[in-house]
Amino acid sequence: MSLGKSIKRIDAFDKVSGRCKYTDDLCDKGAYIAKILHSTIAHGRVLNIDIEEAGKVEGVVKIITCFDLKEKNYFPTAGHPWSTDVSHQDVADRLLLTEEVKFYGDDIVAVIAEDTVSASKALEKIKVEYEEYPLVTDPIKAMEDGAIRIHKDYPNNILSHTSIRKGNYEEVIKDESLIKVEGWYETPPVQHCHIENFICYAYEENGRIVVVSSTQIPHIVRRVVGQALGIPWGKVRVIKPYIGGGFGNKQDVLYEPLCAFLSTQVGGKLVKLDTSREETFVATRTRHGMKTHIVSYLNKDGKYIARKIEVISNQGAYASHGHSIAAKAMGCFPQLYPCDNIEADAYTVFTNRPVAGAMRGYGIPQVMFAVESHTDDVAKKLGVDKIEFRLRNLMPVGYVDNFSKNVNYFDSFGQCIEKAKEYMDYDNRIKELENQTGDVRTGLGMAVYWYNTAVWPIALESSSCRMILNQDGSVGIQLGETEIGQGADTAFAQMAAAAIGVSVDKINVISVQDTDVTPFGTGAYASRQTYVGGFAIEKTAREFKEKIFEYAFKLTNVPPYMQYMKDGIIYRTTDNKELISLEELSKEALYSLSDSQHISAQQTAQIKSNAYSFGCCFAEVEVDIKLCKLKVNKIINVHDCGKLINPELAKAQVHGGMSMGLGFALSEIQLVDEKTGRVLNNNFLDYKLSTVMDHPHLEARFVENAEPTSVFGTKSLGEPPVCPVAPAIRNAVLQATGVGINELPLRPEKVFEYFKGANLI
Amino acid sequence: MYDIKAIYEAKTIKDASRLLLEHKDAQIIAGGSDVLVQVREGKRAGKELVSIYGLDELRGVKILPNGDIKIGSLTSFSCIIGSDIIKEHLPVLAYAVEQVGSPQIRNIGTIGGNTCNGVTSADSASTLFAYDAMIEISGMDYERIIPISEFYISAGKVDLKEGEIQTAIIIKKESYEGYFGRYIKYAMREALDIATTGCSVNVKLSPDKKYFEDVRIAYGVAGPVPMRAVNAENFIKGKEVNEENIDSFANEVLNDVRPRDSWRASKAFRSHIGVVMAARCLSRATELAGGDVDGRL
């Protein structure tokens, strides 16, 4: 059996040896180079563009300005499945190039040149005249009456506002015996920091346009390029090779439409658009900064009686994934600590900041920081043990969510917390750390989370798979779900091997997605690959085996229902007699002079379920009070993500997520100059992504309760590891010093402000 | 692809001077870990470069007959870290340059480049200031040696005249003998970071270890160029070794440093950590020197 084993990644050797081909490796070196002129104001209108001097730069082929666009095809960019229901479609507010500048870094001119130096020189010589409008970068200010409006159809700059109401919050809180706890919690916009910047190239072939792109979502890119260029979607072919990380940034259509368009402007010649790190920081996407307000009312027994949450999400200049992120963030609140009286509101607000989109965790790391920081604040106020308080109030076993129909089947929270406590030697350590004084103190903190797996019922869940039998009994498989570094191809190979009944080395996963060839799938996002892809693999394998057994019937006279296959050998069920190997069968099937067949199968699985994933993080943090520095000395994440397909790969996922969580907690923030809207730290020197030297040992452990709705017992793991880390660290600092720092990241300057406010220094 | 107009490789020190005099706008390039970044950013794009990277006579650390330590300007950070002479006599300098960037940058980056770049945040600079380092400069047909405090003129500007290159950094015997030092780089990351503030202290105690005979303290990023905190130094000289005096010394630093508000850090924050660093550096250096600081680290 291939499941549950830590086989090596199927792409490990090629990746480590540098043999894997990424977009830039595949692009012909003679390609034209496209570079974009980004606006140097945050809000206003382009009045005039002078390209005369730029056009004289040697090597410049063509310059296209926002005024050159004849047709204005507004297009959406979110990597969501298309909705045939107009009211559910993503907001179409982007143009290839724009006169209406909405953030510092907006795209206004594109230069096509023979090389990068010529293109860069030309950019410097372009003169732009603007009419400037006032700008707003703070979402709360942007919502105020009288604030400058960024998109004409959105009063108060509110892209969307949704609510949840349960019970009667206003009435219940009149009870004066209730204990009230209230807090504001803030998380900043941060960037994905994938190693490979966004890159794509495009050319025309036989009247169609081919785009090769570093994307998570090739089939969605095909649709959006078609929409942006106003051409039939079938005229677009998108190819996705190996990519150097995406983390949600590449779950957006970025510059593929512009690059495709530019190719059409130079006779279909090959044009490459390779964004710099600075552009990746400013002009792709970020995580949504959020301000979250939570009010809780508890009775004397420490039970939640009424709760309220307001989430204000900073969308930046364009809609991208829009309100779906804030809505998801808000939606996790009533379920984590169920309570009879709930008021929840989420606002997504346009500002003149870089555009926020999808990023690993999709709103949950932000709101989990608020919710789990607040939980510690509540426990502190009540004077009760923070873990016991959680266990008493967390989503109980048997809980069912009426919307998603998710069920909490197991005591995952209790089991995860127990494992983490054991690793941390929690009960002893917490006693040792009592009553500390001095400049350097240590605290133990923890936080929990829950996370969804797929996107149903918010959006479509569909996955297709194809299997083909090769001459030697090996099997080629293709899926629309993409390998983006997470190890999906390896998990698919293990699942396919198990579903078909062959060994993993007989499975060849065709990693590259080509929308002309690969079965339709919406790509890599949510934490859905093994869950949704698993259904498609299992369903296709059923058809595939049916065909194999039919053919074996012809060769052996044993009826299909009396056959089974294991390790590539077909047996008779009645006496386990070996009938024929898949290798012999496939050779016979292809080369038979009487009945030649290429055995293949393709199926689409639509999934109308979703699954809760649970876990926790515990962290021990040393606080140097005088130096305002934090050091995480010990940290563990424990996850119940169902059955593990590949334990080592699962750990790797957790390590990556914890790392992202540490950066979110301690150092990462995209800083914007409030006066100009310019991003101040658009590079890795000033944007403090943590290095390997900043990482403690990352411990990852699992609780494996098989998910009943999942064909392979799996549920989400890709995003969850980010979710509980920041609040666990914040709570450790609270434990050590008595100071709860409610603004991420907990960078020294912020720590200084809080410690000074608390008279610690 | 880098926008470089031309690159000339110097064969000798004189050759370097000649090339610089012939190409007045040319930029000297050594390891390139600063210059190439600046070319990419456009600041030095389209310029001529004069490479001195092949001048092996500028590499290496040695002790001169008079006991002075001479560090060739092209000596990489890695070589300084690994030098037995540095480890024995100037361990704090080895530690300071070990804080530079990453292993790759420390392999290519040179101490000459670090100082000639003229930035206040250079990891080597505050320690070199604290050691009263001397800078050796070579022109077409002359050499001159100046104190490092005179070498730095203003942010990004050092005292190199037309046709001159920096050839060595010299630490005099009387500047290091009997001194013990400590450097703290305050940064947001443990690697690949620029100092928010850097503080380097070295101390010489009286023979009975009871008094501060001499204390030198220098900062990076406390002003436009690296600087010494002279008021603090004068305050502590001759004082008794104890915690109270160390704390007073640290507070005295505020009369010297001129940190500013920027989006990278506020003045209030920089001042606060400047004081904490001064106290911790002096305590640690004093302990290394054999002094008793009331059992505190």
XYZ file of N, CA and C in Angstrom, chain A residues 115-117 121 276-278 439-440 624-629 667 671 680-681 684-691 693-694 747-749 752 761, chain B residues 1-3 40-42 45-46 184-194 247 262-269 272-273 276-277 280 296:
204
model
N 15.994 43.949 -24.911
C 16.651 43.433 -23.711
C 16.209 44.258 -22.501
N 16.579 43.780 -21.323
C 16.077 44.417 -20.099
C 16.680 45.796 -19.879
N 17.950 45.987 -20.233
C 18.571 47.299 -20.007
C 17.888 48.357 -20.872
N 15.918 51.574 -19.438
C 16.307 52.940 -19.814
C 15.103 53.694 -20.376
N 10.205 42.211 -11.243
C 11.299 42.298 -10.278
C 10.737 42.015 -8.886
N 11.617 41.842 -7.920
C 11.149 41.646 -6.548
C 10.392 42.890 -6.079
N 10.878 44.057 -6.461
C 10.218 45.295 -6.050
C 8.786 45.332 -6.599
N 15.095 41.517 33.680
C 15.030 42.057 32.325
C 14.620 41.025 31.286
N 14.949 39.778 31.560
C 14.657 38.746 30.568
C 13.696 37.729 31.181
N 13.299 39.842 26.029
C 14.317 40.735 26.576
C 13.643 42.101 26.695
N 13.192 42.403 27.883
C 12.329 43.575 28.055
C 13.051 44.855 27.666
N 14.287 45.020 28.150
C 14.994 46.273 27.871
C 15.322 46.434 26.395
N 15.709 45.343 25.758
C 16.031 45.450 24.329
C 14.791 45.326 23.445
N 13.643 45.058 24.059
C 12.364 44.952 23.320
C 12.419 43.841 22.271
N 13.140 42.784 22.612
C 13.311 41.701 21.635
C 12.678 40.408 22.121
N 7.900 39.874 12.525
C 8.704 40.850 11.773
C 8.107 41.397 10.493
N 5.054 48.346 4.762
C 4.908 49.725 5.238
C 4.617 50.654 4.062
N 7.222 51.580 1.306
C 8.551 51.976 1.765
C 9.544 50.823 1.714
N 9.056 49.627 1.939
C 9.977 48.482 2.039
C 9.671 47.436 0.967
N 13.887 42.825 0.129
C 14.121 41.910 1.247
C 15.062 42.471 2.310
N 15.681 43.608 2.032
C 16.468 44.218 3.104
C 15.524 44.875 4.116
N 14.565 45.602 3.593
C 13.686 46.369 4.474
C 12.423 45.624 4.870
N 12.056 44.633 4.077
C 10.921 43.779 4.449
C 11.524 42.596 5.192
N 11.185 42.470 6.471
C 11.936 41.557 7.321
C 11.379 40.140 7.317
N 11.499 39.503 6.182
C 11.220 38.066 6.120
C 12.278 37.376 6.977
N 11.866 36.430 7.807
C 12.863 35.843 8.699
C 13.771 34.889 7.934
N 15.006 34.807 8.391
C 15.994 33.937 7.743
C 16.072 32.627 8.525
N 18.387 31.703 10.278
C 18.977 32.000 11.582
C 17.926 32.458 12.595
N 16.800 32.900 12.108
C 15.746 33.398 13.007
C 14.785 32.297 13.430
N 7.251 43.532 16.400
C 8.629 43.958 16.126
C 9.083 44.875 17.256
N 10.395 44.981 17.437
C 10.907 45.693 18.613
C 10.287 47.076 18.836
N 10.088 47.820 17.761
C 9.575 49.172 17.976
C 8.162 49.152 18.561
N 8.423 48.094 22.148
C 8.885 49.268 22.892
C 7.705 50.147 23.299
N 9.525 49.656 30.949
C 10.809 50.305 30.690
C 10.649 51.822 30.786
N 20.597 41.286 -16.052
C 21.430 42.118 -16.935
C 21.719 43.449 -16.232
N 23.004 43.797 -16.149
C 23.401 45.026 -15.464
C 23.777 46.098 -16.484
N 23.425 47.311 -16.167
C 23.738 48.435 -17.049
C 25.105 49.004 -16.669
N 22.154 47.969 -10.027
C 20.832 47.415 -10.302
C 19.731 48.398 -9.918
N 19.939 49.091 -8.787
C 18.934 50.071 -8.351
C 18.905 51.310 -9.238
N 19.907 51.449 -10.111
C 19.934 52.602 -11.000
C 20.831 53.723 -10.496
N 23.964 53.164 -12.352
C 23.741 52.514 -13.648
C 24.464 53.273 -14.748
N 24.927 52.534 -15.746
C 25.526 53.150 -16.929
C 26.900 53.734 -16.698
N 27.583 44.999 19.792
C 26.202 44.522 19.660
C 25.624 45.134 18.398
N 25.168 44.254 17.533
C 24.438 44.736 16.359
C 22.966 44.594 16.691
N 22.259 45.698 16.692
C 20.826 45.618 16.933
C 20.148 45.656 15.583
N 19.536 44.525 15.217
C 18.875 44.457 13.914
C 17.585 43.689 14.079
N 16.793 43.651 13.036
C 15.489 43.008 13.108
C 15.577 41.508 12.791
N 16.732 41.107 12.279
C 16.926 39.704 11.929
C 18.295 39.260 12.391
N 18.470 37.952 12.472
C 19.744 37.393 12.901
C 20.739 37.273 11.754
N 20.295 37.545 10.549
C 21.196 37.502 9.389
C 20.612 38.390 8.315
N 21.424 38.697 7.309
C 20.957 39.448 6.148
C 20.223 40.722 6.541
N 20.792 41.430 7.487
C 20.092 42.646 7.899
C 21.068 43.802 8.083
N 20.498 44.977 8.032
C 21.249 46.194 8.260
C 21.010 46.573 9.725
N 25.748 52.367 34.311
C 24.439 52.918 33.936
C 24.525 54.421 33.663
N 12.913 57.950 11.557
C 12.687 57.554 10.167
C 11.682 56.421 10.201
N 11.234 56.042 9.013
C 10.249 54.956 9.007
C 10.870 53.654 9.460
N 12.187 53.603 9.469
C 12.843 52.363 9.907
C 12.817 52.233 11.424
N 12.918 53.346 12.130
C 12.816 53.323 13.593
C 12.711 54.757 14.090
N 12.042 54.909 15.218
C 11.863 56.262 15.751
C 13.088 56.678 16.552
N 13.236 57.973 16.723
C 14.329 58.522 17.507
C 14.257 58.012 18.951
N 13.046 58.004 19.496
C 12.870 57.574 20.894
C 13.341 56.137 21.071
N 12.984 55.288 20.101
C 13.366 53.887 20.189
C 14.876 53.717 20.029
N 16.607 54.805 23.150
C 16.436 53.823 24.224
C 17.401 52.651 24.060
N 17.418 52.061 22.858
C 18.292 50.882 22.702
C 19.763 51.294 22.716
N 20.706 51.120 26.310
C 20.767 49.729 26.797
C 22.005 49.036 26.238
N 22.285 49.280 24.953
C 23.447 48.643 24.324
C 24.751 49.132 24.960
N 25.163 47.322 28.241
C 25.470 45.889 28.090
C 26.848 45.667 27.479
N 26.693 40.969 37.218
C 25.688 41.055 36.150
C 26.345 40.814 34.798
